XYZ file of C-alpha atoms in Angstrom:
681
model
C 17.037 -70.577 47.289
C 15.134 -68.007 45.205
C 12.589 -67.527 47.993
C 15.366 -66.858 50.516
C 16.899 -64.325 48.109
C 13.574 -62.529 47.698
C 13.303 -62.253 51.481
C 16.844 -60.830 51.562
C 15.913 -58.163 49.051
C 12.799 -57.238 51.025
C 14.852 -56.974 54.219
C 17.345 -54.774 52.396
C 14.537 -52.421 51.454
C 13.261 -52.300 55.028
C 16.697 -51.848 56.593
C 17.660 -49.262 53.998
C 14.551 -47.203 54.654
C 15.285 -47.179 58.378
C 18.832 -46.020 57.683
C 17.568 -43.210 55.454
C 15.080 -42.176 58.122
C 17.792 -41.983 60.782
C 20.051 -39.910 58.566
C 17.411 -37.221 58.057
C 17.565 -36.404 61.776
C 21.293 -35.648 61.401
C 20.782 -32.793 58.906
C 22.277 -29.712 60.562
C 21.966 -26.798 58.124
C 19.582 -25.152 55.702
C 19.749 -26.141 52.049
C 18.258 -25.254 48.682
C 18.755 -26.165 45.038
C 19.738 -23.255 42.839
C 18.321 -22.614 39.356
C 14.898 -24.097 40.014
C 11.499 -22.739 40.914
C 10.482 -26.069 42.487
C 12.522 -26.129 45.720
C 13.270 -29.826 46.303
C 11.158 -31.049 43.374
C 10.185 -34.538 44.573
C 9.140 -33.301 48.003
C 7.427 -30.261 46.512
C 5.524 -32.309 43.936
C 4.331 -34.849 46.490
C 3.323 -32.434 49.274
C 3.451 -28.837 48.054
C 5.886 -28.074 50.898
C 9.105 -26.138 50.181
C 11.717 -28.168 52.060
C 14.786 -26.221 53.178
C 15.911 -27.589 56.564
C 15.813 -30.626 58.841
C 12.433 -29.770 60.315
C 10.652 -29.465 56.962
C 12.534 -32.520 55.641
C 11.363 -34.646 58.567
C 7.829 -33.301 58.163
C 7.657 -34.228 54.476
C 9.284 -37.603 55.119
C 6.553 -38.408 57.659
C 3.748 -37.052 55.468
C 4.883 -39.286 52.592
C 4.962 -42.397 54.778
C 8.762 -42.460 55.018
C 9.225 -42.244 51.259
C 12.851 -43.172 50.415
C 12.856 -40.827 47.392
C 12.102 -37.896 49.689
C 14.816 -39.000 52.096
C 17.440 -39.303 49.367
C 16.557 -35.890 47.952
C 16.765 -34.151 51.322
C 20.041 -35.839 52.259
C 21.722 -34.992 48.961
C 20.520 -31.375 49.055
C 21.878 -31.008 52.576
C 25.182 -32.652 51.613
C 25.548 -30.391 48.582
C 24.917 -27.311 50.720
C 27.598 -28.434 53.176
C 30.228 -29.802 50.800
C 29.435 -28.292 47.398
C 28.701 -30.058 44.122
C 30.775 -33.000 43.013
C 33.476 -32.103 40.470
C 33.310 -32.931 36.761
C 32.237 -35.109 35.086
C 29.310 -35.229 37.516
C 26.473 -32.823 36.725
C 24.570 -33.037 39.974
C 21.173 -31.355 40.000
C 19.883 -30.481 36.505
C 18.551 -26.905 36.254
C 15.060 -25.905 35.099
C 16.596 -24.168 32.075
C 18.171 -27.386 30.795
C 14.905 -29.285 31.201
C 12.994 -26.623 29.272
C 15.557 -26.723 26.473
C 15.001 -30.474 26.287
C 11.251 -29.956 26.147
C 10.886 -29.887 22.371
C 13.178 -32.902 21.923
C 10.963 -34.854 24.290
C 7.969 -34.389 22.005
C 9.375 -34.219 18.457
C 10.595 -37.824 18.389
C 14.327 -37.204 18.757
C 14.080 -38.390 22.385
C 11.666 -41.305 22.743
C 12.149 -41.972 26.427
C 14.346 -41.695 29.506
C 16.582 -44.303 31.096
C 18.417 -44.473 34.396
C 21.424 -46.749 34.833
C 22.622 -47.234 38.393
C 25.154 -49.456 40.143
C 28.556 -50.894 39.261
C 28.839 -53.159 36.199
C 31.070 -56.212 36.370
C 32.185 -55.440 32.830
C 32.778 -52.015 31.309
C 32.064 -53.546 27.932
C 28.589 -54.597 29.041
C 27.791 -51.093 30.275
C 29.164 -49.528 27.085
C 27.052 -51.798 24.888
C 23.874 -51.017 26.834
C 24.549 -47.281 26.668
C 25.281 -47.400 22.943
C 22.016 -49.268 22.352
C 20.125 -46.632 24.335
C 21.759 -43.881 22.276
C 20.899 -45.607 19.020
C 17.317 -46.080 20.170
C 16.805 -42.377 20.866
C 16.803 -42.642 24.663
C 18.100 -39.932 27.008
C 20.141 -41.792 29.616
C 21.117 -40.755 33.138
C 23.877 -42.457 35.116
C 24.586 -42.773 38.840
C 27.161 -44.699 40.839
C 30.019 -46.922 39.703
C 28.771 -47.156 36.130
C 30.185 -43.672 35.470
C 33.910 -44.352 36.098
C 33.459 -47.709 34.384
C 32.255 -46.005 31.200
C 34.875 -43.262 31.415
C 37.679 -45.796 31.729
C 36.550 -47.475 28.521
C 36.557 -44.211 26.570
C 32.797 -43.598 26.399
C 32.046 -39.884 26.059
C 29.662 -38.612 28.706
C 27.566 -35.489 29.038
C 24.291 -33.975 27.906
C 25.743 -33.517 24.411
C 25.961 -37.320 24.125
C 22.709 -38.027 25.973
C 24.634 -39.934 28.645
C 24.362 -37.741 31.720
C 26.580 -38.583 34.748
C 24.519 -37.389 37.715
C 26.753 -38.379 40.612
C 29.151 -40.876 42.129
C 26.594 -42.633 44.353
C 23.426 -44.546 43.481
C 21.441 -42.084 45.628
C 22.308 -39.400 43.062
C 19.653 -41.108 40.944
C 17.175 -38.885 42.770
C 18.148 -36.172 40.276
C 16.530 -38.390 37.645
C 13.335 -38.664 39.673
C 13.144 -34.932 40.317
C 13.292 -34.339 36.552
C 10.146 -36.435 36.169
C 8.522 -34.471 39.002
C 9.391 -31.149 37.382
C 8.260 -32.252 33.930
C 4.887 -33.082 35.509
C 4.656 -29.624 37.081
C 6.234 -27.660 34.186
C 4.511 -29.291 31.253
C 1.751 -31.447 32.673
C -0.085 -28.907 34.776
C 0.276 -31.074 37.898
C -0.154 -28.908 40.981
C 2.366 -29.276 43.823
C 0.900 -31.552 46.462
C -1.453 -33.386 44.102
C 0.116 -36.800 44.689
C -2.549 -38.739 42.824
C -2.135 -36.721 39.615
C 1.654 -36.798 39.924
C 1.779 -40.585 40.173
C -0.745 -41.006 37.363
C 1.188 -38.595 35.152
C 4.508 -40.338 35.818
C 3.064 -43.777 35.135
C 1.117 -42.811 32.004
C 3.269 -40.175 30.324
C 6.846 -40.525 31.567
C 8.429 -43.101 29.269
C 11.113 -44.020 31.795
C 12.982 -47.236 32.624
C 15.579 -48.138 35.253
C 18.527 -50.506 34.679
C 20.279 -51.770 37.824
C 23.791 -53.200 38.005
C 25.162 -55.000 41.093
C 26.675 -53.518 44.221
C 23.775 -51.634 45.821
C 23.603 -51.151 49.587
C 20.434 -51.596 51.643
C 19.825 -47.846 51.368
C 20.259 -47.962 47.615
C 17.892 -50.904 47.239
C 15.197 -49.157 49.268
C 15.654 -45.966 47.297
C 15.578 -47.603 43.855
C 12.587 -49.721 44.826
C 10.745 -46.512 45.727
C 10.694 -45.595 42.039
C 8.213 -48.386 41.306
C 5.389 -46.183 42.588
C 6.080 -43.863 39.622
C 5.471 -46.675 37.176
C 9.115 -47.173 36.203
C 9.982 -50.790 35.371
C 13.135 -51.739 37.294
C 15.253 -54.193 35.343
C 18.098 -55.907 37.124
C 21.266 -57.708 36.073
C 22.977 -60.502 38.008
C 22.549 -59.952 41.740
C 18.984 -58.621 41.752
C 16.898 -61.489 40.432
C 13.747 -61.855 42.460
C 11.280 -59.618 44.261
C 9.490 -56.985 42.234
C 12.457 -56.208 40.016
C 12.623 -57.750 36.571
C 15.624 -59.983 35.868
C 17.166 -59.606 32.445
C 20.329 -60.064 30.401
C 22.570 -57.419 28.809
C 21.330 -58.347 25.339
C 17.647 -58.090 26.254
C 17.439 -55.467 28.979
C 16.952 -52.367 26.791
C 14.380 -54.000 24.534
C 12.490 -55.406 27.531
C 12.305 -52.053 29.291
C 11.251 -50.161 26.177
C 8.588 -52.756 25.386
C 7.167 -52.462 28.900
C 6.746 -48.696 28.490
C 5.438 -48.956 24.941
C 8.439 -47.207 23.409
C 8.686 -48.199 19.754
C 11.655 -47.446 17.533
C 12.985 -48.961 14.346
C 16.708 -48.415 13.895
C 18.135 -48.958 10.422
C 21.911 -49.080 10.298
C 23.583 -46.673 7.861
C 26.640 -48.216 6.196
C 29.208 -45.636 7.329
C 32.131 -46.027 9.791
C 30.572 -43.916 12.575
C 27.482 -44.114 14.736
C 24.386 -42.190 13.695
C 21.769 -41.117 16.242
C 20.056 -37.996 17.628
C 22.077 -38.821 20.760
C 25.081 -37.194 19.090
C 23.251 -34.112 17.831
C 24.227 -31.844 20.709
C 27.930 -32.676 20.748
C 30.701 -30.259 19.848
C 33.983 -30.931 18.074
C 36.602 -28.577 19.467
C 39.449 -27.243 17.377
C 41.978 -29.613 18.888
C 39.667 -32.571 18.171
C 38.981 -31.825 14.511
C 40.692 -33.362 11.499
C 39.398 -30.761 9.011
C 36.724 -28.094 8.825
C 34.676 -26.372 6.161
C 33.148 -22.896 6.111
C 32.665 -21.050 9.368
C 34.137 -17.913 7.816
C 37.470 -19.584 7.074
C 36.502 -20.980 3.686
C 33.528 -20.714 1.290
C 30.710 -23.176 1.985
C 27.004 -23.577 1.319
C 24.169 -26.102 1.350
C 21.160 -26.370 -0.911
C 18.256 -28.773 -1.325
C 16.509 -28.834 -4.717
C 13.483 -30.661 -6.013
C 13.886 -32.686 -9.203
C 11.374 -34.477 -11.368
C 10.948 -38.237 -10.827
C 13.488 -40.119 -12.899
C 15.995 -37.259 -13.038
C 18.117 -38.544 -10.160
C 19.386 -41.931 -9.022
C 18.238 -42.843 -5.525
C 21.115 -43.166 -3.063
C 23.772 -41.877 -5.442
C 26.566 -39.935 -3.718
C 29.086 -37.931 -5.747
C 32.224 -36.185 -4.454
C 33.722 -33.476 -6.678
C 37.173 -32.460 -5.483
C 39.676 -33.787 -2.934
C 38.724 -36.209 -0.155
C 39.705 -35.774 3.508
C 42.708 -38.057 3.122
C 44.480 -35.498 0.938
C 43.633 -32.540 3.176
C 45.992 -31.032 5.738
C 45.081 -31.772 9.345
C 43.505 -28.781 11.099
C 42.990 -26.772 7.906
C 39.808 -25.255 6.459
C 38.532 -26.259 3.019
C 35.616 -25.230 0.794
C 32.456 -27.329 0.775
C 29.252 -27.382 -1.186
C 26.408 -29.702 -0.131
C 23.759 -30.271 -2.791
C 20.861 -32.571 -1.920
C 18.501 -33.402 -4.785
C 15.155 -35.017 -4.004
C 12.281 -36.357 -6.053
C 8.867 -37.709 -5.179
C 5.314 -37.560 -6.433
C 4.211 -35.799 -3.243
C 7.176 -33.400 -3.149
C 6.537 -29.677 -3.713
C 8.895 -26.777 -4.315
C 7.618 -25.014 -1.181
C 9.000 -27.889 0.879
C 12.608 -27.231 -0.180
C 13.637 -24.814 2.624
C 11.930 -26.903 5.296
C 13.726 -30.078 4.231
C 16.963 -28.167 3.703
C 17.049 -27.261 7.388
C 17.193 -30.972 8.208
C 20.707 -31.115 6.732
C 21.833 -29.480 9.972
C 20.204 -32.170 12.129
C 21.298 -35.122 10.052
C 24.988 -34.191 9.837
C 25.002 -33.652 13.591
C 23.553 -37.151 14.058
C 26.961 -38.479 12.973
C 29.137 -39.378 15.962
C 32.159 -37.674 14.386
C 30.565 -34.908 12.292
C 29.455 -31.457 13.374
C 27.351 -28.785 11.657
C 26.419 -25.203 12.541
C 24.140 -22.627 10.845
C 22.484 -22.933 7.424
C 22.524 -21.784 3.807
C 25.878 -20.121 2.928
C 26.856 -19.617 6.567
C 27.451 -23.298 7.379
C 30.387 -24.566 9.414
C 31.210 -28.279 9.293
C 33.884 -30.276 11.129
C 35.062 -33.890 11.002
C 36.781 -35.244 14.110
C 40.174 -36.911 14.219
C 38.541 -39.945 15.820
C 36.072 -40.296 12.948
C 38.833 -39.854 10.366
C 40.863 -42.581 12.078
C 37.866 -44.894 11.691
C 37.760 -44.222 7.961
C 35.138 -41.471 7.680
C 35.289 -39.552 4.382
C 33.355 -36.713 2.776
C 31.515 -39.419 0.873
C 30.062 -40.770 4.121
C 28.362 -37.438 4.889
C 26.551 -37.907 1.594
C 25.516 -41.439 2.497
C 24.305 -40.245 5.884
C 22.189 -37.492 4.304
C 20.751 -39.694 1.567
C 19.824 -42.415 4.066
C 18.270 -40.123 6.665
C 16.142 -38.190 4.167
C 14.736 -41.444 2.809
C 14.179 -42.862 6.324
C 12.483 -39.784 7.747
C 10.330 -38.858 4.733
C 9.291 -42.170 3.158
C 5.863 -40.929 2.033
C 7.317 -37.771 0.525
C 10.545 -38.814 -1.187
C 11.104 -41.576 -3.712
C 14.725 -40.706 -4.498
C 17.554 -38.746 -2.881
C 20.938 -38.001 -4.428
C 23.753 -36.041 -2.768
C 26.666 -34.190 -4.334
C 29.516 -32.920 -2.149
C 31.900 -30.400 -3.702
C 35.351 -29.595 -2.281
C 36.846 -28.042 -5.403
C 37.108 -24.324 -4.549
C 36.156 -22.884 -7.943
C 33.140 -25.155 -8.230
C 32.110 -24.306 -4.659
C 32.272 -20.586 -5.415
C 30.207 -21.023 -8.573
C 27.646 -23.189 -6.748
C 27.479 -20.716 -3.862
C 26.606 -17.875 -6.234
C 23.791 -19.927 -7.741
C 22.575 -20.985 -4.285
C 22.424 -17.388 -3.055
C 20.199 -16.516 -6.001
C 17.844 -19.338 -5.030
C 17.855 -18.205 -1.368
C 16.737 -14.715 -2.481
C 13.971 -16.146 -4.653
C 12.674 -18.214 -1.721
C 12.758 -15.275 0.659
C 10.838 -13.151 -1.819
C 8.065 -15.784 -1.974
C 7.408 -15.748 1.770
C 8.653 -12.306 2.825
C 5.946 -10.008 4.053
C 3.265 -12.657 4.468
C 0.646 -11.297 6.852
C -1.922 -12.941 9.110
C -4.810 -11.168 7.391
C -3.731 -12.544 4.000
C -4.521 -16.151 4.891
C -7.741 -17.815 6.024
C -6.026 -20.784 7.654
C -3.641 -20.923 10.576
C -2.024 -24.125 11.899
C -2.014 -25.788 15.266
C 0.735 -27.634 17.042
C -0.149 -30.159 19.733
C 3.194 -31.971 19.884
C 3.602 -30.870 23.486
C 0.361 -32.566 24.541
C 2.603 -35.535 25.221
C 3.476 -33.677 28.429
C 0.961 -30.796 28.559
C -2.348 -32.503 27.671
C -4.407 -29.324 27.237
C -1.885 -27.061 25.526
C -2.655 -25.868 21.989
C -0.273 -23.648 20.036
C -1.779 -21.606 17.185
C 0.802 -20.680 14.546
C 0.226 -17.804 12.149
C 2.422 -16.190 9.478
C 3.307 -13.477 12.002
C 3.433 -15.567 15.170
C 5.722 -18.631 15.225
C 5.231 -21.445 17.712
C 6.260 -20.342 21.185
C 9.152 -22.838 21.179
C 10.574 -21.005 18.147
C 10.916 -24.260 16.202
C 7.884 -24.122 13.897
C 6.765 -21.370 11.512
C 3.411 -21.112 9.734
C 5.004 -22.541 6.590
C 6.487 -25.408 8.625
C 3.047 -26.151 10.020
C 1.451 -26.057 6.573
C 4.029 -28.418 5.112
C 3.934 -30.727 8.127
C 0.161 -31.077 7.702
C 0.463 -31.808 3.997
C 3.104 -34.442 4.688
C 1.238 -35.962 7.650
C -2.509 -35.085 7.598
C -3.169 -36.870 10.893
C -0.171 -35.377 12.710
C 0.217 -32.707 15.395
C -0.061 -29.798 12.947
C -3.645 -29.292 11.816
C -5.303 -26.533 9.763
C -7.286 -24.009 11.806
C -9.858 -21.990 9.892
C -9.898 -18.479 11.356
C -13.622 -17.987 11.036
C -15.395 -14.738 11.845
C -13.420 -11.944 13.484
C -14.301 -11.212 17.110
C -11.578 -8.728 18.090
C -9.073 -7.453 15.526
C -6.838 -5.747 18.090
C -6.431 -8.845 20.268
C -6.510 -11.324 17.396
C -9.563 -13.329 18.452
C -11.483 -15.415 15.907
C -14.518 -17.692 16.176
C -12.847 -20.532 14.290
C -9.700 -20.393 16.411
C -11.793 -20.481 19.590
C -13.724 -23.518 18.352
C -10.536 -25.362 17.500
C -8.769 -24.490 20.758
C -11.762 -25.558 22.861
C -11.904 -28.927 21.145
C -8.133 -29.523 21.089
C -7.769 -28.504 24.768
C -10.454 -31.047 25.718
C -12.824 -28.267 26.677
C -10.448 -26.571 29.103
C -9.868 -23.349 27.106
C -12.919 -21.449 25.829
C -11.260 -18.443 24.173
C -7.824 -17.586 22.809
C -6.411 -14.209 21.764
C -3.384 -14.468 19.504
C -2.027 -10.959 20.075
C -2.798 -10.228 23.724
C -1.055 -10.972 26.994
C -3.936 -9.610 29.088
C -7.113 -11.113 27.632
C -7.328 -14.858 26.989
C -3.627 -15.321 26.077
C -2.434 -18.493 24.404
C -1.694 -21.419 26.703
C 1.891 -22.385 27.537
C 3.442 -25.841 27.536
C 6.803 -25.103 29.150
C 9.331 -25.089 26.289
C 8.822 -21.442 25.284
C 11.931 -19.451 24.361
C 10.917 -16.431 26.433
C 8.183 -15.029 28.659
C 6.388 -11.712 28.134
C 4.674 -10.358 31.222
C 2.862 -7.271 32.339
C 4.542 -4.836 34.741
C 1.643 -2.674 35.959
C 3.975 -0.484 38.051
C 5.493 0.968 34.861
C 2.577 0.374 32.468
C 4.795 -1.808 30.295
C 5.747 -5.295 29.168
C 8.902 -7.112 30.245
C 10.533 -10.013 28.364
C 12.924 -12.560 29.851
C 14.498 -15.399 27.882
C 15.225 -18.828 29.337
C 19.010 -18.412 29.058
C 18.915 -15.497 31.535
C 19.526 -16.757 35.074
C 19.390 -13.517 37.025
C 16.621 -11.733 38.865
C 14.189 -9.548 36.924
C 12.366 -6.349 37.940
C 9.288 -8.502 38.559
C 11.086 -9.928 41.581
C 11.199 -13.382 39.965
C 13.714 -15.326 37.904
C 12.834 -16.954 34.604
C 12.485 -20.340 36.353
C 10.062 -18.953 38.916
C 8.021 -17.176 36.243
C 7.976 -20.243 34.016
C 6.789 -22.363 36.903
C 3.655 -20.238 37.206
C 2.464 -20.398 33.595
C 3.322 -23.812 32.090
C 1.423 -27.063 31.828
C -1.182 -25.864 29.332
C -2.437 -23.068 31.554
C -3.918 -19.795 30.313
C -2.529 -17.074 32.576
C -3.642 -13.463 31.899
C -0.711 -11.084 32.182
C 1.805 -13.727 31.107
C 2.594 -15.275 27.736
C 5.161 -17.769 26.537
C 6.630 -16.545 23.249
C 9.367 -17.228 20.714
C 12.182 -14.725 20.255
C 11.176 -14.034 16.663
C 7.670 -13.043 17.744
C 9.216 -9.983 19.410
C 10.073 -8.728 15.902
C 6.577 -9.315 14.536
C 4.138 -6.490 13.760
C 1.599 -8.532 15.736
C 3.746 -8.652 18.896
C 1.269 -8.134 21.755
C -0.739 -5.857 19.511
C -3.621 -5.988 21.992
C -1.587 -4.000 24.520
C -0.027 -1.582 22.039
C 2.796 -3.735 20.678
C 6.523 -3.066 20.742
C 6.033 0.424 22.239
C 5.125 -1.331 25.510
C 8.487 -3.131 25.733
C 10.348 -1.695 28.727
C 12.852 -4.364 29.862
C 14.751 -7.370 28.520
C 18.080 -9.044 29.406
C 21.131 -7.486 27.741
C 22.089 -10.771 26.068
C 18.711 -11.017 24.329
C 18.780 -7.317 23.511
C 22.152 -7.675 21.772
C 21.041 -10.841 19.982
C 18.071 -9.022 18.452
C 19.727 -5.604 18.091
C 20.204 -5.307 14.291
C 16.670 -6.452 13.494
C 15.068 -4.720 16.459
C 16.719 -1.365 15.708
C 15.520 -1.587 12.091
C 11.993 -2.511 13.194
C 11.766 0.342 15.689
C 13.037 2.842 13.117
C 10.443 1.625 10.624
C 7.742 2.057 13.279
C 8.781 5.664 13.867
C 10.736 5.081 17.099
C 14.436 5.227 16.113
C 15.513 5.994 19.686
C 13.359 3.403 21.481
C 16.029 0.679 21.514
C 18.137 2.688 23.961
C 15.059 3.330 26.100
C 14.555 -0.397 26.735
C 16.177 -1.216 30.062
C 18.135 -4.346 30.999
C 19.649 -5.867 34.140
C 22.526 -3.386 34.029
C 20.443 -0.212 33.812
C 17.451 -1.320 35.885
C 17.821 -4.466 38.030
C 14.773 -3.690 40.229
C 11.290 -2.325 39.657
C 12.290 0.872 41.474
C 15.312 1.289 39.207
C 13.135 0.577 36.178
C 10.580 3.190 37.187
C 13.295 5.819 37.513
C 15.030 4.779 34.273
C 11.868 4.915 32.162
C 10.965 8.341 33.533
C 14.483 9.628 32.863
C 14.565 8.467 29.215
C 10.915 9.295 28.509
C 9.744 5.835 27.498
C 6.465 5.975 25.513
C 4.856 3.227 27.632
C 4.451 5.709 30.475
C 2.036 7.783 28.390
C 0.034 4.877 26.961
C -3.381 3.665 28.071
C -3.143 1.986 31.509
C -2.764 -1.786 31.342
C -5.083 -2.270 34.297
């Protein structure tokens, strides 16, 4: 009986592939995915061909030996062009910008792997349990087909914020999952379009991805899903799909089996509070109508502070609430809140306080019904009605914080105690004391300069996806993702000497203007596996730093106007370079060193070392208006201090200069200093 069933599955794959092949010939209009620089990513990655119509689709389908993934991608792109995207909750195609925003999460441990769930479960409860397990085990999960309405009907919250992403109503919409893997390979991994061998090797070795299949697939669906095996994805089936090359499993074992097969290791320790706790909930929002109570956010005084104590001064795990609990608070109202986390450990140092303090934001957001924004005395915290109904109290935020600090920093912390204050007078008094401590901290690190230290720090976290990328972090140049400062790198090394952040001795100076050092070059050559010989920290033209793909912005040379343009990843429009952010990013990622282009963090724009090799901030001629407004207070102050109080208004944006011709005219009209500087080329 099993042998007959295996033959049936094989026939389904064959018949389904023929059906997909026939459907390609029926495509009748041109099509394209918006918000990507990779055309139809699967087809582009496999062949290097930009598919946009029936002729090119048929060509690529033939070149890839009738690959069902290519067929599904072409058919869905054509259908979307003809009929439009499916309505909410379906996301459809995921843009390049979203993938780049996820980049850091894919390497910092908050996302350990990717999962695809496809088909129609016989039981909504079974699907819910599998999804919850994936959330708790730090997996980013994509959904396609009948599993989506099944989950929605049982009250499961879907969306990127919950790391349960509903791609589309049909199993074939799973191709959006595959094209993410293809783009990650090209964005971060340096895989060239058309290099099939490297693409398949990259997907199999580096993409920690599994596929879970429920019943109800057609012949087309079976052929399509089976095509994913070439990428090294284990395909685990429930019920109807035992046999063939798919792996039969049970609801209780399927997640563990898949993660074991891809070498994904995670230890989940339950926290004794009445709500789930996982990075899967970190991106959620709690809207006003969903909240039970809130704290801070400009409506009430609030602050957070982490302090080091001597061993023995605090009781590990102790949580104290001073003031009223949520049960006595009016629904929808704002109340004061003070969060004081006290930590002790033989390896703990005072310099670590602000770095650990920033984790309060992450940990509170890990709660399924708690939400946190900002830091220090600007925090804004909400508790949802749903969480309150389950019994969540202020006390449980303390338990969450105490547990997570101990779990995440076991070598550093021996004891953690948390005090939560809701009494207004005590909050105000604590806030005053906290602000004094904030000022003292800022004074310790304010004004630190690159030339004052002999050691910089590396970050190779992104080598998970970009094997040759090396980020060099200095006091005046944060990591290009914007997530790690020099102090963060220093502390990370001290806490984990064998980790991704390593000390880099500057060594002898080669070029002060460009920021090139013998020691940095030695380190970069070794850490990039010999691919990068030289690295200039302050130049976009000569040996710029490599890029992984999760940079906050791109700085690039515009030789036509003798200036530098910046575009941030949130900006979706066209730039004077004639390229969008996605197109630009697609040319410089994957650990490549690309003269004339540099991935940067937003804060680097405000540094005295910003592209010093080309003349610095005086070269800045264009940036999107949203980024310009975001940086305005600090940028205006910086320009005034540099002797250019009127330069801010001379920096163009998409409204004043959408094209290179407009930019040329604008800069001449306002008399931008870049026009009189030494030629870039």
